[in-house]
C-alpha positions as semicolon CSV with decimal commas, in nm:
position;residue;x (nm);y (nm);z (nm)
1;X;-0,046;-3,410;4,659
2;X;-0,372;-3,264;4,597
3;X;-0,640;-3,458;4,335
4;X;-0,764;-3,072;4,283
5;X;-0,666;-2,808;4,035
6;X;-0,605;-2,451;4,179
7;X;-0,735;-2,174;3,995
8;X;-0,676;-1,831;4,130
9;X;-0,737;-1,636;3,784
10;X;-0,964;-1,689;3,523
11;X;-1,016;-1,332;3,499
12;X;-0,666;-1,294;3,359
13;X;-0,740;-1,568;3,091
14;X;-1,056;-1,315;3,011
15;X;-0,831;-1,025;2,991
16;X;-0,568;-1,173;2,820
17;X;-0,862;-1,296;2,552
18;X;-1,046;-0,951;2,521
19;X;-0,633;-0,839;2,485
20;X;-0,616;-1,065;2,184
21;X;-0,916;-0,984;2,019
22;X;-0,789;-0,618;2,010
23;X;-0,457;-0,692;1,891
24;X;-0,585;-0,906;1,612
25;X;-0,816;-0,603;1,520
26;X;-0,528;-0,392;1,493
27;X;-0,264;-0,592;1,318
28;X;-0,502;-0,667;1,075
29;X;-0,548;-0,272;1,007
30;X;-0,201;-0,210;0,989
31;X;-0,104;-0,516;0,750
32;X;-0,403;-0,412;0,541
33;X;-0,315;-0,034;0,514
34;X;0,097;-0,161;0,471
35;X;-0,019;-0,372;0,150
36;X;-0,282;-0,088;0,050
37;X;0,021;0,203;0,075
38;X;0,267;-0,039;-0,150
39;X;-0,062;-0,084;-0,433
40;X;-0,166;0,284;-0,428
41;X;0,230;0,396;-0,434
42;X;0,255;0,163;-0,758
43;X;-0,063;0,244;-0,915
44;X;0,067;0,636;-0,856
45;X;0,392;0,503;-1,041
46;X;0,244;0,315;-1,327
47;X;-0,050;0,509;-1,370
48;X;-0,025;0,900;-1,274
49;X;0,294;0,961;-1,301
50;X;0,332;0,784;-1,638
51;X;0,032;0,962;-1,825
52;X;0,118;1,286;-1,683
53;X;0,533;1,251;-1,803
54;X;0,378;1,049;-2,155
55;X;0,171;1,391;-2,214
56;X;0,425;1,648;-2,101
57;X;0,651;1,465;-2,370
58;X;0,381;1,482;-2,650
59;X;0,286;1,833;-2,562
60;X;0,663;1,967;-2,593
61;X;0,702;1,754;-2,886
62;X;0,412;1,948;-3,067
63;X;0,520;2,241;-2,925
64;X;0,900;2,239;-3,068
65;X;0,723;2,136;-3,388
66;X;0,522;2,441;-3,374
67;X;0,831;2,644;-3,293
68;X;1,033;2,510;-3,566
69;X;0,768;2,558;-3,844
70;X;0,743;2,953;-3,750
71;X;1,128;2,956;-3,725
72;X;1,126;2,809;-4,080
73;X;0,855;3,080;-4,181
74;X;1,023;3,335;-3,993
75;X;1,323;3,222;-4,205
76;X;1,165;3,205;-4,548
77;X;0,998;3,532;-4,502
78;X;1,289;3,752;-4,423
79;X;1,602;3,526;-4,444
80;X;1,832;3,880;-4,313
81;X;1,642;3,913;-4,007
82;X;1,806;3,702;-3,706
83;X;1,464;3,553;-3,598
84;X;1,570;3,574;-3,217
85;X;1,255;3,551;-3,071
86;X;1,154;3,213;-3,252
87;X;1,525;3,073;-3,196
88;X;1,436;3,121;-2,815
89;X;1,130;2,928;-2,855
90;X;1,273;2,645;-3,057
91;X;1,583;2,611;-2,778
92;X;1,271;2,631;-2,474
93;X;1,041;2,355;-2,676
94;X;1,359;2,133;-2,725
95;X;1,515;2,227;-2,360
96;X;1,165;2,120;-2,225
97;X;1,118;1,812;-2,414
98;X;1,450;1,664;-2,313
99;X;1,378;1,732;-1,963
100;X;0,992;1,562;-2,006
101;X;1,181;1,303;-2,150
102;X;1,467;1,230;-1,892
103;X;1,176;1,209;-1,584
104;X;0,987;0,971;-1,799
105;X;1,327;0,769;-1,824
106;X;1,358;0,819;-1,424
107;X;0,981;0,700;-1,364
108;X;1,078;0,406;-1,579
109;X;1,418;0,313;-1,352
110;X;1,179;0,405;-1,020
111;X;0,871;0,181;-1,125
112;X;1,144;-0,095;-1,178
113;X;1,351;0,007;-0,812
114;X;1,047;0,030;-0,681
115;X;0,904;-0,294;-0,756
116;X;1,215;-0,458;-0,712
117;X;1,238;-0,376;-0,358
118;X;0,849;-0,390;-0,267
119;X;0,719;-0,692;-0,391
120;X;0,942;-0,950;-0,161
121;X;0,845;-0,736;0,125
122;X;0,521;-0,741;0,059
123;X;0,587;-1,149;0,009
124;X;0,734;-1,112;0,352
125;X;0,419;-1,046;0,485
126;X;0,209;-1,325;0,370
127;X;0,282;-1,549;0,696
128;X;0,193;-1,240;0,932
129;X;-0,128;-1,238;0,740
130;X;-0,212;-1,635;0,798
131;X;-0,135;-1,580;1,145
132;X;-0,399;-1,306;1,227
133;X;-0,614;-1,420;0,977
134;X;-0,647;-1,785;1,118
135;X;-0,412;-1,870;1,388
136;X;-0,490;-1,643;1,626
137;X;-0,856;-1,617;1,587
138;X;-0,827;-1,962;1,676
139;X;-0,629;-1,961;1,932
140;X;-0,871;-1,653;2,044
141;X;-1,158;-1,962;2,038
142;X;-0,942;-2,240;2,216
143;X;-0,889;-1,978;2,495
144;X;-1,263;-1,900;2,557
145;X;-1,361;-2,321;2,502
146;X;-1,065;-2,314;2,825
147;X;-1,257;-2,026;2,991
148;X;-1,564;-2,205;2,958
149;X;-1,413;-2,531;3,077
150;X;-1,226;-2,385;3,378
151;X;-1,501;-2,197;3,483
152;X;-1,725;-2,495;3,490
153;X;-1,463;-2,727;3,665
154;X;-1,439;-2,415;3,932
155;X;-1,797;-2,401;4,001
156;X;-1,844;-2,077;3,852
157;X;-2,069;-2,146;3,573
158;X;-2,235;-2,468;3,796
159;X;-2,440;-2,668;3,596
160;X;-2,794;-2,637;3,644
161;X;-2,945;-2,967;3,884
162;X;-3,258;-3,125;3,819
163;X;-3,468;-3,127;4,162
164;X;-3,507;-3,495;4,287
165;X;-3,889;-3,618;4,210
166;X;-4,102;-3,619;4,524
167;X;-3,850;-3,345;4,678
168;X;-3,887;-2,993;4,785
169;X;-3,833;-2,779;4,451
């Protein structure tokens, strides 16, 4: 048996390193954009969508009001008359409104779904996140400390040697 190590690669333990680095690099990316998608697609839920389905249902309630008040006047003013034209508008305010009001009820049942499905996903992550964020930049430094100390115990990185006194330099 020999009292000797054999190393044939240190290069590879290099590569394999400057590999690493890259990978954490990129997981961290992609687990950063992954968590970024799931806020901005539930900000877009409870935010956007909501005040833009809130105001479509006040702005078709106003406007069946509106339509009902000059059906009522149309009404008052000539009860004979069959008032078609503000019928139509009362049935296309109230027609509206309904349907302002059913995708507000949707965006309600989606922000729930939707939170209900993303948030222990987005729990599933947390472990993936400790592991690039601190295990593997560690690991990253334990590999270059073994660089270091294979390189030194190969001879490649000798240590520098103090002439003897009264010797040739």
């Amino acid at each position: 048996m020999s009292d000797q190590a054999r190393i044939s690669s240190i290069d590879a333990l290099e590569a394999f390193r400057a590999d690493l680095i890259q990978y954490i690099a990129k997981a961290r990316v992609a687990l950063e954009d992954m968590e970024g998608d799931i806020r901005r697609t539930q900000t877009w839920l409870d935010t956007d969508r909501t005040q833009h389905w809130t105001g479509q249902v006040k702005q078709w309630t106003k406007h069946l009001h509106q339509a009902e008040q000059e059906l009522y006047s149309a009404n008052l003013t000539s009860p004979q008359a069959s008032n078609a034209f503000q019928k139509m508008a009362v049935l296309k305010a109230r027609r509206k409104l309904e349907e302002a009001e059913e995708k507000l009820r949707v965006l309600k049942k989606w922000r729930q779904t939707f939170e209900n499905r993303a948030t222990p996903l987005l729990r599933q992550l947390d472990p993936m996140f400790h592991l690039v964020g601190q295990h593997l930049p560690q690991g990253v430094f334990s590999l270059g400390e073994s660089i270091k100390a294979l390189q030194d115990y190969a001879g490649q990185n000798p240590v520098p040697t103090i002439p003897p006194s009264g010797g040739e330099p």
